[in-house]
mmCIF file of C-alpha atoms in Angstrom:
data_model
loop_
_atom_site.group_PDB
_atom_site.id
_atom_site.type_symbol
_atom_site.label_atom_id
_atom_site.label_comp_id
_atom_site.label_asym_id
_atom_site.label_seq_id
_atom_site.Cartn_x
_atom_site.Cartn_y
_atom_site.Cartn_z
ATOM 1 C CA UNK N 299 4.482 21.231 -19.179
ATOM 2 C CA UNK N 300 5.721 17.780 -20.116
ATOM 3 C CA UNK N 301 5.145 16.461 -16.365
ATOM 4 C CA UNK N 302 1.839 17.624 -16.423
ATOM 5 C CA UNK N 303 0.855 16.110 -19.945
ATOM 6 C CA UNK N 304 2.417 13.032 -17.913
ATOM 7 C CA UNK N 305 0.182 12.787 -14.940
ATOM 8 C CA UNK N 306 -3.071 13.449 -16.678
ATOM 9 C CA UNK N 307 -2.712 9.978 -17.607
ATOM 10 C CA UNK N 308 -0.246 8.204 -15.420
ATOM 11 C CA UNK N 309 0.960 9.043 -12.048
ATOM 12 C CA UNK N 310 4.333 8.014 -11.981
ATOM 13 C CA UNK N 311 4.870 7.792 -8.044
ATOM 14 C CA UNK N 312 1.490 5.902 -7.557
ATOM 15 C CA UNK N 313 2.902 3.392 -10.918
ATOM 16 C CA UNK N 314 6.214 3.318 -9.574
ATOM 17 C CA UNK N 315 4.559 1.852 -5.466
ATOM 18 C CA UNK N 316 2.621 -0.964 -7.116
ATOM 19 C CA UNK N 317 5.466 -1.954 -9.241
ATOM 20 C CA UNK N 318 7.611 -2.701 -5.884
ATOM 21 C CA UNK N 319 4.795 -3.614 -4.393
ATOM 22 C CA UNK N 320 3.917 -5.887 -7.320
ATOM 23 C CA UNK N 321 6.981 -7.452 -7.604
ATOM 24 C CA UNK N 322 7.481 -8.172 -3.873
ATOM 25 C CA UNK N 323 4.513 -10.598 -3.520
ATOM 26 C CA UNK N 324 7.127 -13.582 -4.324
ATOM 27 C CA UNK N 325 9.717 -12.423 -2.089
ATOM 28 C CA UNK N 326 7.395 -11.705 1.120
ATOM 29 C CA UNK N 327 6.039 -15.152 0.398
ATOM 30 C CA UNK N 328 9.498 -16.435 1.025
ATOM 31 C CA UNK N 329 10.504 -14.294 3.882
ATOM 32 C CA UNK N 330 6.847 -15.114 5.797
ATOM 33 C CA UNK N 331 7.802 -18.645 5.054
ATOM 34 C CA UNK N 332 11.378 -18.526 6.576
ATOM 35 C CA UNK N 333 10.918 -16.177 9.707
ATOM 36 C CA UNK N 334 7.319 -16.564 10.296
ATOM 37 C CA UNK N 335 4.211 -13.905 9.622
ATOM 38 C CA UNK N 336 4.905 -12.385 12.853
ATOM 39 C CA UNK N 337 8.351 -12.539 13.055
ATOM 40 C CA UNK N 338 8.802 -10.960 9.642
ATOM 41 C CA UNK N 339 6.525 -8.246 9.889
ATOM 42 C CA UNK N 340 8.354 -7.066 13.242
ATOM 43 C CA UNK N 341 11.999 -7.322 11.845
ATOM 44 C CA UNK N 342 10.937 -5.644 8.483
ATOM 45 C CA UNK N 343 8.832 -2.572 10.369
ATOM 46 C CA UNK N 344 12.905 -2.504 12.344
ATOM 47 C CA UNK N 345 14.692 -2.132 9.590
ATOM 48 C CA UNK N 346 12.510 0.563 7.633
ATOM 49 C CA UNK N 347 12.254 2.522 10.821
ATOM 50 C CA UNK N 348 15.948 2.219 10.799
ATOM 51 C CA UNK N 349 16.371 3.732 7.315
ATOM 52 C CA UNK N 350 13.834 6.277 7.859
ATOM 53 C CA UNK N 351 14.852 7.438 11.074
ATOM 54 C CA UNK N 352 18.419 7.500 8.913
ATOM 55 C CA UNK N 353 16.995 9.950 5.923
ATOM 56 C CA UNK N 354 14.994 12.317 8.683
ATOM 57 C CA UNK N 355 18.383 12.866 9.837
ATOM 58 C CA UNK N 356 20.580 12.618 6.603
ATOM 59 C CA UNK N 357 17.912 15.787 5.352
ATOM 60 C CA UNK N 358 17.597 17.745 8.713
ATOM 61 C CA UNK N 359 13.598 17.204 8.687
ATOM 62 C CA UNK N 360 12.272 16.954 12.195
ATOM 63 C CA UNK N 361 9.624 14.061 13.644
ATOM 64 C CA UNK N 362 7.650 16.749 15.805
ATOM 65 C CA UNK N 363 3.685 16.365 15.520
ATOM 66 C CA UNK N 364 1.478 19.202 16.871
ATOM 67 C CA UNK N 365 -0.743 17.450 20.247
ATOM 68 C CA UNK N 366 -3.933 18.330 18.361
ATOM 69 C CA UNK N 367 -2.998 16.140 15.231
ATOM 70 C CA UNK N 368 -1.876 13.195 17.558
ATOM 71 C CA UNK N 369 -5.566 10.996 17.714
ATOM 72 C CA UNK N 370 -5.569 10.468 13.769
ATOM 73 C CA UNK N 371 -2.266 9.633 13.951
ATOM 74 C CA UNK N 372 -2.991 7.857 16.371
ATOM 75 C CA UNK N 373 -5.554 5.894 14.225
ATOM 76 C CA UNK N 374 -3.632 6.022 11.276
ATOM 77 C CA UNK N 375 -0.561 4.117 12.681
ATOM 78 C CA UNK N 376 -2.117 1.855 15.729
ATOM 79 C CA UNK N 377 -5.172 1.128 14.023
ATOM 80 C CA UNK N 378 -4.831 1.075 10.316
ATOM 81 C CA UNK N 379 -0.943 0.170 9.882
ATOM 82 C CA UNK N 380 -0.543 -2.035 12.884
ATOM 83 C CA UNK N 381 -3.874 -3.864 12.063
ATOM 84 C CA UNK N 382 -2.920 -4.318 8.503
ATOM 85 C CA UNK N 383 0.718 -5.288 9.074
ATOM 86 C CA UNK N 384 -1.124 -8.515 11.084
ATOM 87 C CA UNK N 385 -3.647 -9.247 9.202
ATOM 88 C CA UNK N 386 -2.105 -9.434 5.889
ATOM 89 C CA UNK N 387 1.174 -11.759 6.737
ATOM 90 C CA UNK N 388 -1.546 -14.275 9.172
ATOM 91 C CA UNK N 389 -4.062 -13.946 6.377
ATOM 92 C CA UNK N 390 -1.432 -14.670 3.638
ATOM 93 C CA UNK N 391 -0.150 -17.681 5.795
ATOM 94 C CA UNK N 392 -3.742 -19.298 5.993
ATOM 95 C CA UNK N 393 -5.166 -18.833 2.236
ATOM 96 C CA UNK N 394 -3.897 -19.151 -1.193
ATOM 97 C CA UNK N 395 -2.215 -16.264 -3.117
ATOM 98 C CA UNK N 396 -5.371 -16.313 -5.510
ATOM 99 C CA UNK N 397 -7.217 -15.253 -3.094
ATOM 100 C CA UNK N 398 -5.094 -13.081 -1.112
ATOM 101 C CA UNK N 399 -4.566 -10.910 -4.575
ATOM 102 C CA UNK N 400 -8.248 -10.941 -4.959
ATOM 103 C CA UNK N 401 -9.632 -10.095 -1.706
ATOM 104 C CA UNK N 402 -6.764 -7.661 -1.346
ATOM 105 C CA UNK N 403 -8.023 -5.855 -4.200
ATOM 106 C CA UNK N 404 -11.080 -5.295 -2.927
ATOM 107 C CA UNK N 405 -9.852 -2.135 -1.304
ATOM 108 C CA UNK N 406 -10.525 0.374 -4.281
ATOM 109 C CA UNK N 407 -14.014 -0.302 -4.348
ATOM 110 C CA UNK N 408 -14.354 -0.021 -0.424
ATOM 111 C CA UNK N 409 -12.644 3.682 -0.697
ATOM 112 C CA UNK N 410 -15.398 4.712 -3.207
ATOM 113 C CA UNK N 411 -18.204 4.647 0.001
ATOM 114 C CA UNK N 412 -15.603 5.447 2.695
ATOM 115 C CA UNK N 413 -14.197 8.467 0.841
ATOM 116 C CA UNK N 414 -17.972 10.165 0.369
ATOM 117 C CA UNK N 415 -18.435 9.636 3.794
ATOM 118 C CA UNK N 416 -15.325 10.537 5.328
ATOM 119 C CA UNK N 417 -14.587 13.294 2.801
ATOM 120 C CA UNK N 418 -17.850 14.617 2.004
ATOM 121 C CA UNK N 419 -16.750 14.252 -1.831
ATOM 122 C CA UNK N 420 -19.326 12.779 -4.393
ATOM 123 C CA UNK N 421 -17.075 10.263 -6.216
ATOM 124 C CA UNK N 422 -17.464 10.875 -10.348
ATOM 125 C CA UNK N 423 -18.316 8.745 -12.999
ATOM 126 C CA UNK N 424 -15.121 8.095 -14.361
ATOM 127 C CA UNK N 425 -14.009 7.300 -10.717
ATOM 128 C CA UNK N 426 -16.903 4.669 -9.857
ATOM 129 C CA UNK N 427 -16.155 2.914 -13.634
ATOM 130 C CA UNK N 428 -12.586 3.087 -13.386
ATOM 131 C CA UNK N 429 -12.623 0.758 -9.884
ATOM 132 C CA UNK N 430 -15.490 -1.486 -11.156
ATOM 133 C CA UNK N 431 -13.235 -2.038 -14.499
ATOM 134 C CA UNK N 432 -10.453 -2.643 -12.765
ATOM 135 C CA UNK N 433 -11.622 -4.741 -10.605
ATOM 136 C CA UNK N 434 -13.133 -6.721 -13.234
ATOM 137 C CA UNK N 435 -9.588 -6.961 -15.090
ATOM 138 C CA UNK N 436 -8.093 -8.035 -11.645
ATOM 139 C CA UNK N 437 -10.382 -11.030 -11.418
ATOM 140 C CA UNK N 438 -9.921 -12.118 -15.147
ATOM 141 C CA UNK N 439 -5.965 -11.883 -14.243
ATOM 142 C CA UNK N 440 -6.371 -14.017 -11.598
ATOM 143 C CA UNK N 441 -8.686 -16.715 -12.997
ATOM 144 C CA UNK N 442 -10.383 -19.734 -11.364
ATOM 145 C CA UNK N 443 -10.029 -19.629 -7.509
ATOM 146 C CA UNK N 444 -7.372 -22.373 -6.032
ATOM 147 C CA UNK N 445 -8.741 -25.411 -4.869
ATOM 148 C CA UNK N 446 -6.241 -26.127 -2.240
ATOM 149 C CA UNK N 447 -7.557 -27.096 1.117
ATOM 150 C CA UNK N 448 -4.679 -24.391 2.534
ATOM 151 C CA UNK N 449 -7.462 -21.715 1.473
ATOM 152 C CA UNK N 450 -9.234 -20.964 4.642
ATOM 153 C CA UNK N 451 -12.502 -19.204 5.304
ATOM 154 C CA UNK N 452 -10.681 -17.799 8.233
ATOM 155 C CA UNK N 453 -7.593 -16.622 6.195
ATOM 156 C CA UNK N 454 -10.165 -15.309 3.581
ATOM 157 C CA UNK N 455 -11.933 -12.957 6.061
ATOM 158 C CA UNK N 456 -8.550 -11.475 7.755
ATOM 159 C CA UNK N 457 -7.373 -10.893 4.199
ATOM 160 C CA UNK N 458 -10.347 -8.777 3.462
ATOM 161 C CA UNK N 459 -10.084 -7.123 6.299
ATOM 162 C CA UNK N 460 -6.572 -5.799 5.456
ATOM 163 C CA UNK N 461 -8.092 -4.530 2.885
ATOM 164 C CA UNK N 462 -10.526 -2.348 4.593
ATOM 165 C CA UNK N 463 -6.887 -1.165 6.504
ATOM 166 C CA UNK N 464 -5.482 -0.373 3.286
ATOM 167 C CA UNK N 465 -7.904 2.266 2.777
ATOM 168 C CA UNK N 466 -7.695 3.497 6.196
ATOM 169 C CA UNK N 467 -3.826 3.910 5.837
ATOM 170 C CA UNK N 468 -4.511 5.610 2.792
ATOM 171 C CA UNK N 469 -7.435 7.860 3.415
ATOM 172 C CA UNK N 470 -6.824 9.140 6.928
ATOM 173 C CA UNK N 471 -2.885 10.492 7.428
ATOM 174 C CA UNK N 472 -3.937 12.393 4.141
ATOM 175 C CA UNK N 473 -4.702 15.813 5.844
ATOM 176 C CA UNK N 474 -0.921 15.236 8.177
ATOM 177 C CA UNK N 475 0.838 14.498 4.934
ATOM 178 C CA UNK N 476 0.011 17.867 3.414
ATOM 179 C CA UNK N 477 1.219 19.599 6.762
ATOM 180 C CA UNK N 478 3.878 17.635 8.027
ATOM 181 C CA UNK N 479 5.777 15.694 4.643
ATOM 182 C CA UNK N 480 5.289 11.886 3.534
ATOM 183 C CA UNK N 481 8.314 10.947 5.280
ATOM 184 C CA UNK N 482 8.078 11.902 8.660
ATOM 185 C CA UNK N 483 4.317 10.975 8.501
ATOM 186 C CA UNK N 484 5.299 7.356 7.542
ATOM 187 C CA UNK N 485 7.655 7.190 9.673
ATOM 188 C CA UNK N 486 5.744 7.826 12.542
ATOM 189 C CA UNK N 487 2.865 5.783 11.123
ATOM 190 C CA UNK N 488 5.645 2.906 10.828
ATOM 191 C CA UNK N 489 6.560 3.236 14.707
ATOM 192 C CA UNK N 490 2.935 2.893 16.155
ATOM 193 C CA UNK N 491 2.044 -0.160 13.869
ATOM 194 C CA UNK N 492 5.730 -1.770 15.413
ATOM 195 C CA UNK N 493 4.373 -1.484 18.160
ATOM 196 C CA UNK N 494 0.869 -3.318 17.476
ATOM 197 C CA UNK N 495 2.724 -5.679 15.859
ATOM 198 C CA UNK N 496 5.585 -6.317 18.532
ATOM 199 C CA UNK N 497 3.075 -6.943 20.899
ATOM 200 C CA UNK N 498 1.545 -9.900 19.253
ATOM 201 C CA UNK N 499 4.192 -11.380 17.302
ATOM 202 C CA UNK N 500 7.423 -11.181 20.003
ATOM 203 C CA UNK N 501 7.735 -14.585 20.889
ATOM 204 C CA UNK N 502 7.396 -15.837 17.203
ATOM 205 C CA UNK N 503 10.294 -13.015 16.455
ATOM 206 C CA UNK N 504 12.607 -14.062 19.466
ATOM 207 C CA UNK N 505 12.330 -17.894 18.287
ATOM 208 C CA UNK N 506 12.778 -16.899 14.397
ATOM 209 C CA UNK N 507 15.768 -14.941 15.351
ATOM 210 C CA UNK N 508 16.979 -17.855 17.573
ATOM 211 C CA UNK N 509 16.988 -19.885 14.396
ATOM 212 C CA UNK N 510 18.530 -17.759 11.844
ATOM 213 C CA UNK N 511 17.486 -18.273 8.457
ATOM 214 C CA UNK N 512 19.259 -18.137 5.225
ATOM 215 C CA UNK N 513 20.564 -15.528 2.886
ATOM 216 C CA UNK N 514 17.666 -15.550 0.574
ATOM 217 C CA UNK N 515 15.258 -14.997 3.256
ATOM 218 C CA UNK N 516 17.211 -12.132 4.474
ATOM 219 C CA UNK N 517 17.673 -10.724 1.122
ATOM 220 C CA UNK N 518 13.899 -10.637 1.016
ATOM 221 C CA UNK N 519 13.801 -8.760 4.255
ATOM 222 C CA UNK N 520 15.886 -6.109 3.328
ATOM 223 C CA UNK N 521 13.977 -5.981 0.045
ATOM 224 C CA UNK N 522 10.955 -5.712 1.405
ATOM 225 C CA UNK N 523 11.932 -3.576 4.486
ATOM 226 C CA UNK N 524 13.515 -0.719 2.783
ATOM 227 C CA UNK N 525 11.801 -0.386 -1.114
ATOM 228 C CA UNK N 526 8.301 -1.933 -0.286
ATOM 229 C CA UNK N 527 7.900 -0.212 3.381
ATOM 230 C CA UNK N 528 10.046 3.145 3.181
ATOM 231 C CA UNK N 529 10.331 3.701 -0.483
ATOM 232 C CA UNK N 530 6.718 2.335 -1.382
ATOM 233 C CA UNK N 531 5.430 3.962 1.397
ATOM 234 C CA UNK N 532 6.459 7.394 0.821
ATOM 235 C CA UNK N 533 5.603 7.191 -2.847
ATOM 236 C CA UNK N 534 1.804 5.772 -1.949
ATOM 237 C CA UNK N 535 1.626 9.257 0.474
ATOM 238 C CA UNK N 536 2.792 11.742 -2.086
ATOM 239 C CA UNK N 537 0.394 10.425 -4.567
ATOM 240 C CA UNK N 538 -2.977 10.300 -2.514
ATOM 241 C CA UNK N 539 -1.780 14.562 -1.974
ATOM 242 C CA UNK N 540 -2.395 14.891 -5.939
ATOM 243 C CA UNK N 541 -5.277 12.177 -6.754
ATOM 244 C CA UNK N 542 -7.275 11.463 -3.458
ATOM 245 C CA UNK N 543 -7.733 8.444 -1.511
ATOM 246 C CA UNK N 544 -10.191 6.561 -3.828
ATOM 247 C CA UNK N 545 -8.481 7.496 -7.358
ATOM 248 C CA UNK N 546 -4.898 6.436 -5.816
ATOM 249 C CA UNK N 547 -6.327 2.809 -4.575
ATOM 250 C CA UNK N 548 -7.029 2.221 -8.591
ATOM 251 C CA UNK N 549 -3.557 2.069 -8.701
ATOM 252 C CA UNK N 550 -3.278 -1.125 -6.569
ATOM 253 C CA UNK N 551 -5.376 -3.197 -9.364
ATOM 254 C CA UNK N 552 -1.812 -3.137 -11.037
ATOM 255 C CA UNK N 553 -0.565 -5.321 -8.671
ATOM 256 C CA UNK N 554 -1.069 -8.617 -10.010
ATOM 257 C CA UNK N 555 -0.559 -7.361 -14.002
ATOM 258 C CA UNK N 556 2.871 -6.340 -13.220
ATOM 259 C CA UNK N 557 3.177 -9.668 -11.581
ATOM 260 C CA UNK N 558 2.409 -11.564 -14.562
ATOM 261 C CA UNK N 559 4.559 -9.614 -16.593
ATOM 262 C CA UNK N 560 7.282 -9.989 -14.381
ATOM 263 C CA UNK N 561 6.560 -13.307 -14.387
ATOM 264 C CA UNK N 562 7.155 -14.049 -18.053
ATOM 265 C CA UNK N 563 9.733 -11.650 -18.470
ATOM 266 C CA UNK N 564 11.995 -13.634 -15.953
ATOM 267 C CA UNK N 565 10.711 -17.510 -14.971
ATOM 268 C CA UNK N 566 9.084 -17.855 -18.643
ATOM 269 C CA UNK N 567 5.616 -17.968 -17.311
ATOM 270 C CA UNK N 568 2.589 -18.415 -20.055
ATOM 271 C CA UNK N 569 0.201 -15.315 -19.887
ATOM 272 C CA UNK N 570 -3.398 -16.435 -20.926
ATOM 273 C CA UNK N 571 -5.736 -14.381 -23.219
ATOM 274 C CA UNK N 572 -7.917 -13.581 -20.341
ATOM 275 C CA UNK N 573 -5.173 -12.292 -18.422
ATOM 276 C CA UNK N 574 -4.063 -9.695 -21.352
ATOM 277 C CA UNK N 575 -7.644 -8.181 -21.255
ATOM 278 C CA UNK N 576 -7.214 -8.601 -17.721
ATOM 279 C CA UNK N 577 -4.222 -6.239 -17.823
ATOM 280 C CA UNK N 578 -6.215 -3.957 -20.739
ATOM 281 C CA UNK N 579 -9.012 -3.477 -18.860
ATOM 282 C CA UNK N 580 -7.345 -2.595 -15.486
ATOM 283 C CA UNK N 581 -5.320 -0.211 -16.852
ATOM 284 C CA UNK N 582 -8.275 1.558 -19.020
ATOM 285 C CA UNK N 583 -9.949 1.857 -15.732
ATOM 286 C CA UNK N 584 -6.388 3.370 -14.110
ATOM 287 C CA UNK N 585 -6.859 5.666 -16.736
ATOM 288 C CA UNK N 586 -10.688 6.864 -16.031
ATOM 289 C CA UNK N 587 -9.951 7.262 -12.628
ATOM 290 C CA UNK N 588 -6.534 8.982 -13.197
ATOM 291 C CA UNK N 589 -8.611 11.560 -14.975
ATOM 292 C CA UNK N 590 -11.227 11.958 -12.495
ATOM 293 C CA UNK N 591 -9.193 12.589 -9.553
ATOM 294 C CA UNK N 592 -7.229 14.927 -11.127
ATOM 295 C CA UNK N 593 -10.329 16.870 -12.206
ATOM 296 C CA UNK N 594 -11.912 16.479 -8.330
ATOM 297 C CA UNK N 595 -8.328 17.725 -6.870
ATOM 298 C CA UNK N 596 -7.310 20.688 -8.993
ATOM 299 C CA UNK N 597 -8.264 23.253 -6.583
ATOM 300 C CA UNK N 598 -6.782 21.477 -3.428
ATOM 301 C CA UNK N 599 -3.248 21.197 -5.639
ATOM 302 C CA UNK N 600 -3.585 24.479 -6.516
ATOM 303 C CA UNK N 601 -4.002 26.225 -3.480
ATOM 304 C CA UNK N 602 -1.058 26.754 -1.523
ATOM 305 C CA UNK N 603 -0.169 25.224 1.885
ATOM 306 C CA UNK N 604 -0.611 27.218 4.670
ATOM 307 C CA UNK N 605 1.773 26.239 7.554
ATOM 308 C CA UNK N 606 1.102 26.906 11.232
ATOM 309 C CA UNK N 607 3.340 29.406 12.634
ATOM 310 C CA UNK N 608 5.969 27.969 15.280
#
């Protein structure tokens, strides 16, 4: 009864994703910057396959995929993962982290339109304020945009459209989750994108490897390859079974508050006014849309999964 009190407010497996994810924007900064965009993404998507691949096994769960659920995975791991894997590290490389975090966090308030149209579902009131708020808090986090002539229209525009990816990796494996499991879903979703991904970036991978980096940059592989991909990942899945697509993408306004907290809890960074009603209002509009996707969703999480017969 406790748990459930819980979630009406807070998700914990959706809070506990963009805190990894929130704290890792540091350490993929540093691990682009050492192996390359390309050559990072590839080695990272190797080593969470890796430990993946290991927990499948470790917990006896199989990798098989029914032939007529194939195209959207398909989709979901070619198109939206690969894509996004690219276009976030090369947009990252050619902008500034201002606006990387704030394009980036356009992608709630992309999943509001997508989700009625894909899902047929009327998005609420709470759900439509709770993006628009939290976008609002995002952007009085982040502050002025950098001036720095490393910000790139170019880098601006492949940034936004990893956004638009986000949603897709979040909105369209949803129906192979519920069948099939989070893990084996991501793992499958992590496979296809490796292979987008290997494709373009193989010669920048070969030539990072062939000049080995440091420690710290393969510390921040391994961090990033096994809690942001696999553990992230997984969480991310679980949570869109409970809240929906457009209520779990709230979640990712969090981002740059934990950030900033992070920030001063460890380097001794100054948090401005603006940025604590930055935080405040983000998470009041985590809250309103925490609410209203668990009101839309009842009756899905109530009704039991039927599984196809072997």
């Amino acid at each position: 009864m406790r748990v459930a009190t819980w979630r009406r407010w807070v998700d914990g497996e959706a809070f506990l994703a963009v805190l990894i994810w929130g704290a890792s924007f540091p350490i993929v900064k540093h691990g682009v910057d050492s192996f390359g965009p390309l050559g990072f993404a590839v080695v990272r998507l190797i080593v969470a396959i890796a430990c993946l691949l290991l927990w499948l096994r470790w917990r006896g769960e199989a990798l098989r995929i029914e032939r007529a659920d194939w195209p959207r995975l398909a989709v979901a791991g070619f198109g939206a993962m690969g894509l996004f894997q690219i276009l976030f590290l090369v947009g990252m490389h050619h902008t500034t982290a201002t606006h990387s975090a704030l394009f980036l966090n356009t992608s709630p308030l992309w999943a509001l339109p997508i989700s009625w149209l894909v899902e047929r579902q009327r998005p609420r009131l709470g759900a439509i304020i709770g993006a628009v708020l939290g976008f609002a808090g995002v952007v009085a986090m982040i502050g002025r945009p950098e001036g720095e002539a490393r910000s790139t229209l170019w880098g601006d525009l492949l940034t936004l459209g990893a956004a638009l990816c986000w949603v897709g990796v979040t909105l369209i494996p949803r129906p192979l989750v519920r069948r099939y499991g989070a893990v084996p879903i991501t793992t499958w979703m992590l496979i296809a994108s490796l292979v987008v991904v290997s494709l373009v970036g193989f010669p920048e991978t070969m030539q990072s490897l062939h000049e080995v980096p440091g420690w710290g940059a393969w510390g921040a592989l391994l961090y990033t390859g096994i809690l942001a991909m696999v553990g992230a990942n997984v969480f991310w899945q679980r949570a869109v079974q409970r809240l929906g697509a457009a209520t779990t993408l709230v979640y990712y306004y969090l981002q740059p508050g934990i950030a900033l907290v992070l920030g001063a809890m460890f380097v001794g960074e100054r948090i401005r006014v603006t940025q604590v009603i930055g935080i405040m209002a983000v998470f009041v509009g985590v809250l309103l849309a925490q609410r209203a996707g668990l009101q839309e969703n009842v009756p899905r999480i109530a009704a039991p999964v039927t599984r196809r017969s072997p």
